[in-house]
Short mmCIF file of C-alpha atoms in Angstrom, two decimals:
data_model
loop_
_atom_site.label_atom_id
_atom_site.label_comp_id
_atom_site.label_asym_id
_atom_site.label_seq_id
_atom_site.Cartn_x
_atom_site.Cartn_y
_atom_site.Cartn_z
CA MET A 1 101.06 -2.98 -39.06
CA SER A 2 97.29 -3.06 -38.41
CA ALA A 3 95.02 -0.90 -40.49
CA ALA A 4 93.83 2.37 -38.94
CA LEU A 5 90.39 3.87 -39.14
CA VAL A 6 90.44 6.85 -41.48
CA VAL A 7 88.22 9.57 -40.01
CA PRO A 8 86.99 11.87 -42.80
CA ALA A 9 87.87 15.54 -42.52
CA PHE A 10 84.63 17.52 -42.52
CA SER A 11 84.43 21.04 -43.87
CA HIS A 12 83.30 23.87 -41.61
CA PRO A 13 80.65 25.06 -41.77
CA ALA A 14 78.76 21.98 -42.92
CA ASN A 15 77.13 22.10 -46.35
CA SER A 16 75.23 18.77 -46.24
CA TRP A 17 73.93 16.23 -43.71
CA HIS A 18 77.01 14.00 -43.99
CA THR A 19 79.47 16.87 -43.44
CA ILE A 20 78.07 17.85 -40.03
CA ASP A 21 80.67 17.78 -37.25
CA TRP A 22 78.67 15.74 -34.74
CA TYR A 23 81.35 15.98 -32.05
CA ALA A 24 81.21 19.78 -32.11
CA ALA A 25 77.38 19.78 -32.26
CA GLU A 26 76.94 17.43 -29.31
CA ARG A 27 79.58 19.24 -27.30
CA GLN A 28 77.96 22.64 -27.87
CA VAL A 29 74.51 21.33 -26.89
CA ARG A 30 75.91 19.55 -23.84
CA GLU A 31 77.74 22.66 -22.60
CA LEU A 32 74.56 24.75 -22.87
CA GLN A 33 72.55 22.06 -21.07
CA VAL A 34 75.05 21.98 -18.20
CA ARG A 35 74.80 25.76 -17.90
CA ILE A 36 70.98 25.58 -17.90
CA ALA A 37 71.04 22.96 -15.12
CA LYS A 38 73.45 25.07 -13.06
CA ALA A 39 71.29 28.20 -13.46
CA THR A 40 68.19 26.18 -12.51
CA LYS A 41 69.89 24.88 -9.37
CA GLN A 42 70.68 28.47 -8.40
CA GLN A 43 67.11 29.52 -9.37
CA GLN A 44 68.39 32.13 -11.82
CA TRP A 45 65.29 31.91 -14.03
CA ARG A 46 66.12 34.84 -16.33
CA LYS A 47 69.46 33.21 -17.10
CA VAL A 48 67.71 29.87 -17.70
CA LYS A 49 65.39 31.55 -20.23
CA ALA A 50 68.29 33.25 -22.03
CA LEU A 51 70.29 29.99 -22.27
CA GLN A 52 67.24 28.07 -23.50
CA ARG A 53 66.68 30.68 -26.22
CA MET A 54 70.33 30.37 -27.24
CA LEU A 55 70.05 26.57 -27.45
CA VAL A 56 66.85 26.41 -29.54
CA ARG A 57 68.25 28.96 -32.01
CA SER A 58 71.60 27.18 -32.39
CA PHE A 59 72.54 25.15 -35.48
CA ALA A 60 73.91 22.44 -33.16
CA GLY A 61 70.58 22.09 -31.33
CA LYS A 62 68.64 21.87 -34.60
CA VAL A 63 70.82 19.14 -36.14
CA MET A 64 70.65 17.12 -32.90
CA ALA A 65 66.84 17.41 -32.92
CA VAL A 66 66.57 16.24 -36.54
CA LYS A 67 69.02 13.41 -35.83
CA ARG A 68 66.87 12.19 -32.94
CA VAL A 69 63.55 12.07 -34.81
CA THR A 70 65.10 10.42 -37.89
CA GLU A 71 66.80 7.65 -35.91
CA ASN A 72 64.19 6.66 -33.31
CA ARG A 73 61.47 3.99 -33.57
CA GLY A 74 58.90 6.29 -35.13
CA LYS A 75 61.09 7.47 -38.01
CA ARG A 76 58.93 5.55 -40.54
CA THR A 77 55.58 6.66 -39.05
CA PRO A 78 54.21 9.80 -40.72
CA GLY A 79 51.86 12.40 -39.24
CA VAL A 80 48.77 13.89 -40.89
CA ASP A 81 50.85 15.34 -43.75
CA GLY A 82 52.34 11.94 -44.70
CA GLU A 83 55.87 13.42 -44.71
CA LEU A 84 58.99 11.41 -43.78
CA TRP A 85 62.63 12.49 -43.64
CA SER A 86 64.38 9.37 -44.90
CA THR A 87 67.20 10.77 -47.05
CA PRO A 88 70.25 12.91 -46.18
CA GLU A 89 68.83 15.70 -48.38
CA THR A 90 65.46 15.87 -46.59
CA LYS A 91 67.20 15.79 -43.20
CA TRP A 92 69.49 18.66 -44.21
CA GLN A 93 66.58 20.75 -45.50
CA ALA A 94 64.63 20.03 -42.30
CA VAL A 95 67.33 21.68 -40.16
CA PHE A 96 66.55 25.08 -41.70
CA ARG A 97 62.78 24.66 -41.20
CA LEU A 98 63.11 24.61 -37.40
CA LYS A 99 62.19 28.24 -36.76
CA ARG A 100 59.95 29.76 -34.10
CA GLN A 101 58.79 32.59 -36.32
CA GLY A 102 55.74 31.55 -38.31
CA TYR A 103 55.71 28.07 -36.77
CA LYS A 104 52.24 26.55 -36.44
CA PRO A 105 51.97 22.89 -35.45
CA LYS A 106 49.60 20.62 -37.37
CA PRO A 107 46.98 18.45 -35.64
CA LEU A 108 48.09 15.01 -34.46
CA ARG A 109 47.08 11.81 -36.23
CA ARG A 110 45.05 9.81 -33.70
CA ILE A 111 45.47 6.04 -33.52
CA TYR A 112 44.60 3.52 -30.80
CA ILE A 113 46.76 0.79 -29.29
CA PRO A 114 45.36 -2.09 -27.18
CA LYS A 115 45.90 -2.11 -23.40
CA ALA A 116 46.31 -5.17 -21.17
CA ASN A 117 42.81 -4.71 -19.69
CA GLY A 118 41.16 -4.90 -23.11
CA LYS A 119 40.66 -1.16 -23.47
CA ARG A 120 42.43 0.98 -26.07
CA ARG A 121 44.94 3.74 -25.39
CA PRO A 122 44.77 6.83 -27.65
CA LEU A 123 48.07 7.80 -29.26
CA GLY A 124 48.73 11.06 -31.09
CA ILE A 125 51.33 11.07 -33.87
CA PRO A 126 52.77 14.53 -34.67
CA THR A 127 54.24 15.42 -38.06
CA MET A 128 58.00 15.11 -38.54
CA LEU A 129 58.40 18.90 -38.30
CA ASP A 130 56.44 19.06 -35.03
CA ARG A 131 58.43 16.12 -33.63
CA ALA A 132 61.71 17.85 -34.49
CA MET A 133 60.54 21.13 -32.90
CA GLN A 134 59.54 19.24 -29.75
CA ALA A 135 62.91 17.44 -29.70
CA LEU A 136 64.66 20.82 -30.06
CA TYR A 137 62.78 22.42 -27.17
CA LEU A 138 63.18 19.24 -25.12
CA LEU A 139 66.98 19.72 -25.30
CA ALA A 140 66.40 23.03 -23.50
CA LEU A 141 63.76 21.78 -21.04
CA GLU A 142 65.23 18.47 -19.85
CA PRO A 143 68.12 20.00 -17.84
CA VAL A 144 65.49 21.99 -15.92
CA SER A 145 63.22 18.98 -15.35
CA GLU A 146 66.13 16.81 -14.16
CA THR A 147 67.32 19.46 -11.71
CA THR A 148 63.86 20.05 -10.20
CA ALA A 149 62.61 16.44 -10.32
CA ASP A 150 61.51 14.42 -7.28
CA ARG A 151 64.30 12.19 -5.98
CA ASN A 152 62.15 9.08 -6.17
CA SER A 153 60.59 9.66 -9.59
CA TYR A 154 61.91 7.12 -12.12
CA GLY A 155 59.69 7.10 -15.22
CA PHE A 156 60.62 8.79 -18.52
CA ARG A 157 63.92 10.07 -17.15
CA PRO A 158 67.43 9.56 -18.57
CA MET A 159 69.59 6.99 -16.79
CA ARG A 160 66.66 5.74 -14.66
CA SER A 161 64.56 2.60 -15.05
CA THR A 162 61.80 0.47 -13.56
CA HIS A 163 64.50 -1.51 -11.74
CA ASP A 164 65.45 1.62 -9.76
CA ALA A 165 61.81 2.12 -8.73
CA ILE A 166 61.46 -1.52 -7.62
CA GLU A 167 64.73 -1.33 -5.69
CA GLN A 168 63.47 1.79 -3.88
CA CYS A 169 60.34 -0.17 -2.91
CA PHE A 170 62.63 -2.79 -1.41
CA VAL A 171 64.54 -0.09 0.52
CA ASN A 172 61.28 1.36 1.91
CA LEU A 173 59.58 -1.92 2.85
CA SER A 174 62.20 -4.62 3.54
CA ARG A 175 63.14 -3.92 7.19
CA LYS A 176 61.29 -5.32 10.19
CA SER A 177 60.54 -1.77 11.31
CA SER A 178 59.32 -0.66 7.86
CA SER A 179 55.77 0.52 7.32
CA GLU A 180 53.23 -2.22 6.61
CA TRP A 181 50.56 -0.31 4.69
CA VAL A 182 50.81 0.82 1.08
CA LEU A 183 48.65 3.25 -0.89
CA GLU A 184 48.78 2.21 -4.56
CA GLY A 185 48.01 5.32 -6.59
CA ASP A 186 46.98 5.63 -10.21
CA ILE A 187 46.05 8.91 -11.89
CA LYS A 188 42.92 8.85 -14.04
CA GLY A 189 43.85 9.67 -17.64
CA CYS A 190 47.00 11.52 -16.60
CA PHE A 191 48.20 12.57 -20.05
CA ASP A 192 44.68 13.55 -21.19
CA ASN A 193 43.67 15.73 -18.23
CA ILE A 194 46.64 17.85 -17.14
CA SER A 195 45.51 21.48 -16.93
CA HIS A 196 46.81 23.63 -19.81
CA ASP A 197 46.65 26.72 -17.58
CA TRP A 198 48.85 25.04 -14.98
CA LEU A 199 51.40 23.94 -17.61
CA LEU A 200 51.60 27.42 -19.19
CA ALA A 201 52.01 29.04 -15.77
CA ASN A 202 54.63 26.64 -14.36
CA ILE A 203 56.70 25.08 -17.17
CA PRO A 204 59.82 27.19 -17.91
CA LEU A 205 59.51 27.05 -21.70
CA ASP A 206 58.54 29.42 -24.51
CA LYS A 207 54.85 30.03 -23.67
CA GLN A 208 53.81 30.76 -27.26
CA VAL A 209 55.27 27.54 -28.68
CA LEU A 210 54.02 25.44 -25.73
CA SER A 211 50.50 26.88 -26.07
CA ARG A 212 50.40 26.03 -29.78
CA TRP A 213 51.40 22.41 -29.09
CA LEU A 214 48.78 22.02 -26.38
CA LYS A 215 45.99 23.50 -28.54
CA ALA A 216 46.94 21.76 -31.83
CA GLY A 217 44.10 19.23 -31.63
CA PHE A 218 43.96 15.84 -33.37
CA MET A 219 42.50 14.33 -36.52
CA GLU A 220 40.23 11.29 -36.23
CA SER A 221 38.03 9.89 -39.01
CA GLY A 222 38.76 12.98 -41.08
CA ARG A 223 37.51 15.39 -38.40
CA LEU A 224 39.51 17.94 -36.39
CA ASN A 225 39.01 17.58 -32.63
CA PRO A 226 40.16 20.34 -30.25
CA THR A 227 42.28 19.65 -27.16
CA ASP A 228 41.28 21.66 -24.09
CA ALA A 229 43.36 19.71 -21.57
CA GLY A 230 46.23 17.24 -21.41
CA THR A 231 49.38 16.56 -23.38
CA PRO A 232 49.26 14.19 -26.37
CA GLN A 233 50.50 10.64 -25.77
CA GLY A 234 53.01 10.18 -28.57
CA GLY A 235 54.64 13.60 -28.49
CA ILE A 236 58.37 13.58 -27.69
CA ILE A 237 58.06 16.31 -25.08
CA SER A 238 54.82 15.01 -23.47
CA PRO A 239 56.43 12.61 -20.91
CA VAL A 240 58.66 15.40 -19.57
CA LEU A 241 55.70 17.80 -19.31
CA ALA A 242 53.72 15.13 -17.41
CA ASN A 243 56.68 14.45 -15.12
CA MET A 244 57.09 18.15 -14.34
CA ALA A 245 53.37 18.41 -13.56
CA LEU A 246 53.67 15.55 -11.04
CA ASP A 247 57.00 16.67 -9.55
CA GLY A 248 56.69 18.34 -6.17
CA LEU A 249 54.45 15.77 -4.49
CA GLU A 250 57.45 14.27 -2.65
CA ALA A 251 58.31 17.70 -1.17
CA VAL A 252 54.66 18.27 -0.18
CA LEU A 253 54.54 14.90 1.60
CA GLU A 254 57.81 15.67 3.40
CA SER A 255 56.48 19.05 4.55
CA HIS A 256 53.43 17.33 6.10
CA PHE A 257 54.94 14.09 7.41
CA GLY A 258 58.65 14.81 7.81
CA LYS A 259 61.75 14.19 5.74
CA LYS A 260 63.32 10.75 5.68
CA ASN A 261 65.45 9.85 8.71
CA THR A 262 63.88 12.56 10.90
CA LYS A 263 61.82 12.08 14.09
CA ALA A 264 58.61 13.00 12.28
CA SER A 265 59.22 10.46 9.52
CA TYR A 266 59.84 7.66 12.05
CA LYS A 267 56.36 8.28 13.47
CA THR A 268 54.56 8.20 10.10
CA LYS A 269 56.95 6.18 7.89
CA VAL A 270 55.58 7.94 4.80
CA ASN A 271 57.73 7.17 1.75
CA TYR A 272 56.98 7.84 -1.91
CA VAL A 273 58.01 6.09 -5.15
CA ARG A 274 56.70 7.09 -8.59
CA TYR A 275 57.14 5.70 -12.09
CA ALA A 276 55.35 7.87 -14.69
CA ASP A 277 51.74 8.14 -13.43
CA ASP A 278 51.88 5.07 -11.15
CA PHE A 279 53.03 5.60 -7.58
CA ILE A 280 53.03 4.04 -4.14
CA ILE A 281 53.06 5.74 -0.75
CA THR A 282 53.89 3.78 2.40
CA GLY A 283 52.47 4.59 5.84
CA ILE A 284 52.52 3.30 9.40
CA SER A 285 48.75 2.68 9.45
CA LYS A 286 45.70 2.40 7.24
CA GLU A 287 44.06 5.36 8.99
CA LEU A 288 47.07 7.62 8.32
CA LEU A 289 47.02 6.86 4.60
CA VAL A 290 43.22 7.25 4.26
CA ASN A 291 42.62 10.27 6.50
CA GLU A 292 45.82 12.28 6.11
CA VAL A 293 47.98 11.21 3.15
CA LYS A 294 45.26 10.64 0.53
CA PRO A 295 43.63 14.11 1.01
CA VAL A 296 47.06 15.77 0.57
CA VAL A 297 47.64 13.81 -2.66
CA GLU A 298 44.15 14.62 -3.99
CA ALA A 299 44.61 18.35 -3.30
CA PHE A 300 47.99 18.30 -5.07
CA MET A 301 46.47 16.57 -8.11
CA ALA A 302 43.42 18.87 -8.20
CA GLU A 303 45.67 21.91 -8.69
CA ARG A 304 46.88 20.29 -11.92
CA GLY A 305 43.44 19.23 -13.14
CA LEU A 306 44.02 15.59 -12.18
CA THR A 307 42.13 13.04 -10.08
CA LEU A 308 42.99 9.62 -8.68
CA SER A 309 41.43 6.59 -10.37
CA PRO A 310 38.96 5.11 -7.81
CA GLU A 311 39.24 1.52 -9.08
CA LYS A 312 43.06 1.50 -9.26
CA THR A 313 43.88 3.52 -6.11
CA VAL A 314 43.77 0.95 -3.30
CA LEU A 315 45.17 0.31 0.18
CA THR A 316 47.12 -2.89 0.72
CA HIS A 317 48.86 -4.57 3.64
CA ILE A 318 52.38 -5.70 2.80
CA ASP A 319 51.55 -9.28 3.87
CA GLU A 320 48.94 -9.38 1.07
CA GLY A 321 51.38 -7.83 -1.40
CA PHE A 322 50.83 -5.54 -4.37
CA ASP A 323 51.77 -5.45 -8.04
CA PHE A 324 53.99 -2.62 -9.27
CA LEU A 325 55.59 -2.40 -12.72
CA GLY A 326 54.93 -6.05 -13.55
CA GLN A 327 56.34 -7.38 -10.28
CA ASN A 328 54.77 -8.47 -7.01
CA VAL A 329 56.08 -6.97 -3.75
CA ARG A 330 55.07 -8.96 -0.66
CA LYS A 331 56.29 -10.06 2.76
CA TYR A 332 56.34 -13.77 3.54
CA ASN A 333 56.64 -14.39 7.31
CA GLY A 334 58.33 -11.02 7.73
CA LYS A 335 60.71 -11.37 4.76
CA LEU A 336 60.15 -9.14 1.72
CA LEU A 337 60.34 -10.97 -1.60
CA ILE A 338 59.80 -9.41 -5.03
CA LYS A 339 58.67 -11.83 -7.75
CA PRO A 340 57.21 -11.55 -11.26
CA SER A 341 53.50 -10.77 -10.96
CA ARG A 342 50.94 -13.36 -12.05
CA LYS A 343 49.42 -10.94 -14.55
CA ASN A 344 52.81 -10.22 -16.12
CA LEU A 345 53.60 -13.97 -16.30
CA ARG A 346 50.20 -14.74 -17.82
CA ASN A 347 50.58 -12.04 -20.49
CA MET A 348 54.06 -13.27 -21.45
CA LEU A 349 52.93 -16.90 -21.74
CA GLN A 350 49.94 -15.79 -23.83
CA LYS A 351 52.31 -13.97 -26.16
CA VAL A 352 54.46 -17.11 -26.51
CA ARG A 353 51.34 -19.22 -27.11
CA ASP A 354 50.14 -16.84 -29.83
CA ILE A 355 53.54 -16.99 -31.58
CA VAL A 356 53.59 -20.80 -31.54
CA LYS A 357 49.97 -21.17 -32.69
CA SER A 358 50.30 -18.65 -35.51
CA ASN A 359 53.47 -20.31 -36.87
CA LYS A 360 52.43 -23.96 -37.17
CA THR A 361 54.14 -24.60 -40.51
CA VAL A 362 57.38 -22.58 -40.27
CA LYS A 363 60.79 -24.14 -39.77
CA ALA A 364 62.03 -24.69 -36.22
CA ALA A 365 64.82 -22.11 -36.67
CA THR A 366 62.27 -19.47 -37.72
CA LEU A 367 60.09 -20.20 -34.69
CA ILE A 368 63.14 -19.96 -32.43
CA SER A 369 64.00 -16.55 -33.96
CA LEU A 370 60.52 -15.33 -33.03
CA LEU A 371 60.52 -16.77 -29.50
CA ASN A 372 64.04 -15.93 -28.34
CA PRO A 373 63.66 -12.09 -28.17
CA VAL A 374 60.43 -12.46 -26.14
CA LEU A 375 61.90 -14.98 -23.67
CA ARG A 376 65.25 -13.21 -23.36
CA GLY A 377 63.70 -9.77 -22.88
CA TRP A 378 61.22 -11.00 -20.26
CA ALA A 379 63.89 -12.93 -18.34
CA ASN A 380 66.31 -9.98 -18.38
CA TYR A 381 63.59 -7.68 -17.03
CA HIS A 382 63.04 -9.99 -14.04
CA SER A 383 66.71 -10.92 -13.57
CA HIS A 384 67.14 -8.65 -10.51
CA ILE A 385 64.45 -10.22 -8.31
CA VAL A 386 63.42 -13.60 -6.85
CA ALA A 387 62.50 -15.23 -10.17
CA LYS A 388 64.23 -18.64 -10.46
CA GLU A 389 61.12 -20.61 -9.55
CA THR A 390 59.08 -18.64 -12.10
CA PHE A 391 61.79 -19.14 -14.74
CA ASN A 392 61.59 -22.93 -14.21
CA TYR A 393 57.81 -22.82 -14.61
CA VAL A 394 58.10 -20.75 -17.82
CA ASP A 395 60.61 -23.19 -19.34
CA TYR A 396 58.27 -26.11 -18.55
CA ARG A 397 55.25 -24.37 -20.13
CA VAL A 398 57.24 -23.39 -23.23
CA TRP A 399 58.54 -26.96 -23.56
CA LYS A 400 54.95 -28.28 -23.45
CA LEU A 401 53.88 -25.85 -26.18
CA LEU A 402 56.82 -26.80 -28.40
CA TRP A 403 56.32 -30.52 -27.83
CA GLN A 404 52.68 -30.16 -28.97
CA TRP A 405 53.89 -28.12 -31.97
CA CYS A 406 56.29 -30.95 -32.93
CA ARG A 407 53.72 -33.74 -32.38
CA ARG A 408 51.18 -31.94 -34.58
CA ARG A 409 53.71 -31.69 -37.44
CA HIS A 410 54.68 -35.39 -37.25
CA GLN A 411 51.57 -37.27 -36.15
CA ASN A 412 52.73 -40.54 -37.69
CA ARG A 413 56.20 -40.47 -36.12
CA GLN A 414 57.30 -42.00 -32.84
CA LYS A 415 58.14 -39.76 -29.88
CA ARG A 416 61.81 -40.81 -29.94
CA TRP A 417 62.13 -39.73 -33.57
CA ILE A 418 60.59 -36.33 -32.79
CA LYS A 419 62.87 -35.90 -29.79
CA ALA A 420 65.95 -36.75 -31.86
CA LYS A 421 64.95 -34.33 -34.64
CA TYR A 422 64.07 -31.25 -32.58
CA PHE A 423 65.54 -31.60 -29.07
CA LYS A 424 69.33 -31.76 -28.82
CA THR A 425 71.90 -31.89 -26.06
CA ALA A 426 73.68 -28.61 -25.34
CA GLY A 427 75.93 -28.48 -22.28
CA PRO A 428 74.12 -29.91 -19.26
CA ARG A 429 70.70 -29.75 -21.01
CA ASN A 430 69.31 -32.74 -22.93
CA TRP A 431 66.07 -31.22 -24.24
CA VAL A 432 67.17 -28.04 -26.05
CA PHE A 433 64.76 -27.09 -28.83
CA SER A 434 66.93 -26.58 -31.92
CA GLY A 435 66.67 -25.96 -35.65
CA MET A 436 68.94 -25.52 -38.66
CA THR A 437 69.05 -22.16 -40.45
CA VAL A 438 69.33 -21.78 -44.25
CA ASP A 439 73.06 -21.12 -43.77
CA GLY A 440 73.52 -24.44 -41.99
CA PHE A 441 73.88 -22.98 -38.47
CA THR A 442 72.14 -24.52 -35.46
CA LYS A 443 69.74 -22.16 -33.71
CA ARG A 444 68.80 -22.95 -30.10
CA LEU A 445 65.93 -21.77 -27.94
CA VAL A 446 66.70 -19.48 -25.00
CA TYR A 447 65.89 -21.01 -21.61
CA THR A 448 64.89 -18.39 -19.03
CA ASN A 449 66.33 -20.45 -16.19
CA ASP A 450 69.81 -19.86 -17.65
CA THR A 451 69.45 -16.15 -16.85
CA ALA A 452 71.60 -15.23 -13.88
CA ILE A 453 69.89 -13.45 -10.97
CA LYS A 454 71.84 -10.35 -9.98
CA ARG A 455 70.71 -7.58 -7.63
CA HIS A 456 70.22 -4.19 -9.29
CA THR A 457 72.29 -1.28 -7.99
CA LYS A 458 69.87 1.62 -7.55
CA ILE A 459 70.77 5.05 -8.89
CA LYS A 460 71.43 7.80 -6.35
CA GLY A 461 68.29 9.86 -5.85
CA GLU A 462 70.08 13.19 -6.32
CA ALA A 463 72.13 12.10 -9.36
CA ASN A 464 71.71 14.51 -12.29
CA PRO A 465 73.15 13.67 -15.75
CA TYR A 466 73.50 17.43 -16.46
CA ASP A 467 75.53 18.10 -13.29
CA LEU A 468 79.30 17.78 -13.85
CA ALA A 469 79.72 16.56 -10.26
CA PHE A 470 78.05 13.27 -11.28
CA GLU A 471 79.98 12.76 -14.54
CA GLU A 472 82.29 10.06 -13.13
CA TYR A 473 79.41 8.38 -11.30
CA PHE A 474 77.39 7.93 -14.52
CA GLU A 475 80.47 6.66 -16.40
CA GLN A 476 80.92 3.94 -13.76
CA ARG A 477 77.24 2.96 -14.02
CA LEU A 478 77.51 2.81 -17.83
CA GLU A 479 80.53 0.48 -17.70
CA ARG A 480 78.87 -1.78 -15.12
CA ALA A 481 75.70 -1.98 -17.23
CA TRP A 482 77.69 -2.89 -20.35
CA ARG A 483 79.70 -5.55 -18.53
CA ASP A 484 76.49 -7.12 -17.22
CA SER A 485 74.72 -7.04 -20.60
CA MET A 486 77.74 -8.29 -22.58
CA GLN A 487 78.06 -11.60 -20.79
CA GLY A 488 78.78 -14.07 -23.61
CA GLN A 489 79.69 -11.25 -26.03
CA ARG A 490 83.29 -10.80 -25.00
CA ARG A 491 84.51 -9.50 -28.39
CA LEU A 492 81.99 -6.65 -28.35
CA LEU A 493 82.95 -5.66 -24.80
CA ILE A 494 86.67 -5.70 -25.67
CA LEU A 495 86.05 -3.43 -28.68
CA TRP A 496 84.03 -1.02 -26.54
CA LEU A 497 86.66 -0.84 -23.79
CA ARG A 498 89.51 -0.60 -26.32
CA GLN A 499 87.86 2.53 -27.76
CA GLN A 500 87.48 3.97 -24.24
CA LYS A 501 83.69 3.57 -24.63
CA CYS A 502 83.60 6.23 -27.36
CA CYS A 503 82.84 6.33 -31.08
CA PRO A 504 86.09 7.31 -32.89
CA ILE A 505 84.16 9.45 -35.41
CA CYS A 506 82.21 11.79 -33.11
CA ARG A 507 84.18 10.96 -29.91
CA HIS A 508 81.00 10.64 -27.83
CA LYS A 509 79.96 7.74 -25.63
CA ILE A 510 78.49 4.59 -27.16
CA THR A 511 75.56 3.43 -25.02
CA LYS A 512 72.57 1.10 -25.35
CA GLU A 513 70.46 4.16 -26.11
CA THR A 514 72.69 5.41 -28.95
CA GLY A 515 73.12 1.93 -30.45
CA TRP A 516 76.16 0.84 -32.42
CA ASN A 517 77.33 -0.76 -35.67
CA ILE A 518 80.43 -2.92 -36.18
CA HIS A 519 82.55 -1.39 -38.94
CA HIS A 520 85.30 -3.13 -40.92
CA ILE A 521 88.27 -0.76 -41.31
CA VAL A 522 89.31 -2.61 -44.45
CA GLU A 523 86.12 -3.71 -46.19
CA ARG A 524 85.54 -7.43 -46.59
CA VAL A 525 85.11 -6.94 -50.35
CA LYS A 526 88.69 -5.64 -50.39
CA GLY A 527 90.04 -8.57 -48.42
CA GLY A 528 89.40 -7.26 -44.89
CA SER A 529 89.05 -9.90 -42.19
CA ASP A 530 86.79 -10.30 -39.14
CA GLU A 531 89.79 -10.14 -36.80
CA MET A 532 89.61 -7.72 -33.87
CA ASP A 533 92.30 -5.43 -35.35
CA ASN A 534 90.04 -4.77 -38.34
CA LEU A 535 86.87 -4.00 -36.35
CA VAL A 536 85.60 -0.85 -34.66
CA LEU A 537 82.32 0.17 -33.01
CA LEU A 538 80.59 3.26 -34.44
CA HIS A 539 77.32 5.07 -33.83
CA PRO A 540 74.81 4.14 -36.60
CA ASN A 541 74.72 7.72 -37.91
CA CYS A 542 78.53 8.00 -37.82
CA HIS A 543 78.73 4.68 -39.69
CA ARG A 544 76.50 6.04 -42.47
CA GLN A 545 78.48 9.28 -42.49
CA LEU A 546 81.76 7.42 -42.88
CA HIS A 547 80.49 5.29 -45.79
CA SER A 548 79.03 8.37 -47.45
CA SER A 549 82.40 10.17 -47.32
CA VAL A 550 84.14 7.10 -48.79
CA LEU A 551 81.63 6.97 -51.68
CA ASP A 552 82.06 10.69 -52.34
#
């Protein structure tokens, strides 16, 4: 008889971080979010406010907020107070600090990150307490933002991606009768210039708490700087606030130029696609976009304290093509093809070159470990478009770099010796860059041309993750995404499907966003094997919780 996973029995109510019933917490939060979305759809704003207040005061909401900020990428990055919540005790204590009464956010710690154009982007890092408070209020705000969002807005939204935005571009521009002119829009300093007055008047959130976040200021070189406009880049809630400020433009355009598939829209062919603060608007002529569409957009932005960037807002004919989200959209003799953009390709190759040049003396296996995530990630991003020719070019350029790397290391050796040492045969390939790990395993370089090209299935514009009517639809998308991403990882996919896509501890879905750990039911130190019957997929937090209960 195969061993069974022993799920620890947690006491109620919880008395420590590892005794929290995560299933009950997530379920309670989810039920309130569904009710908020339903009330928003029916425009019952007093009910929305009451449900939001209930959610931010709930124990379930608070533990979910602390869980999010202690498990995301920035969990080891402190704010101005230098505080981190890295132990179960500090996480548990933090739950009871999430109170509206007496709450005063601290200034953000300002840092700068380099941009592709050589400039630097300012980033504000809140304290752990402020991050958790933002995560808590975001639980109450996101169902509203998702219900009121523009259909063709794809940035910083759950279950949506850049691939959906690119696919919508294809839908709008691929037919013979499609519009031929495109207005590429870019908002000047979007996050830094959104009007605080507009946000306080239009965002359905606790005005007192929102005002304190907006006016918190930032610390730079030991000095406190005030913030009179904008939302801080780096705050958990900032992307949703920016999205809500930009939502509504699609409806304004439809009111002026007609809804899609109506007589008015056939005359103007105005269509809109937005990802974060980058957007495109199609039109039947250059004059229409310049004289009619652009003034409408500028007036909409001006209400929110925003302006279009003159150097980045340009008009383009589809035969010339335009770059959007790292990909080039262009018609060749009437046929629309989407390829990786030259700028995106150049940046990726520069990154590979920098890795190779800065690791001249490491072992081949170490270099492969550094290169593979870059090559695999870039190829997967472009795997839904016309990219095979580019993939071939990338593989050739990478091969040249690695051949030079090998020749430099062995200047006195013949080429055949170098080829035999570093380039092996694997399947149909004869020149696969390979290296031996310390454990004696052979590590091979990823070749981008091996990435299969598969068309992306765009999300439905009206799909809402907080609307129960779309529950089955999102489950189907989740399974399709896992099947596509688990090619070559059959054991992992079988485990996931065997568990009905859920973690057996908290009984909630395991997704790419939640992450997962492989747990041995009978530990290997006690003789447990790596056979499928002894393995189970768990959420990382549930995995820690299970081991903690065993130790106790």
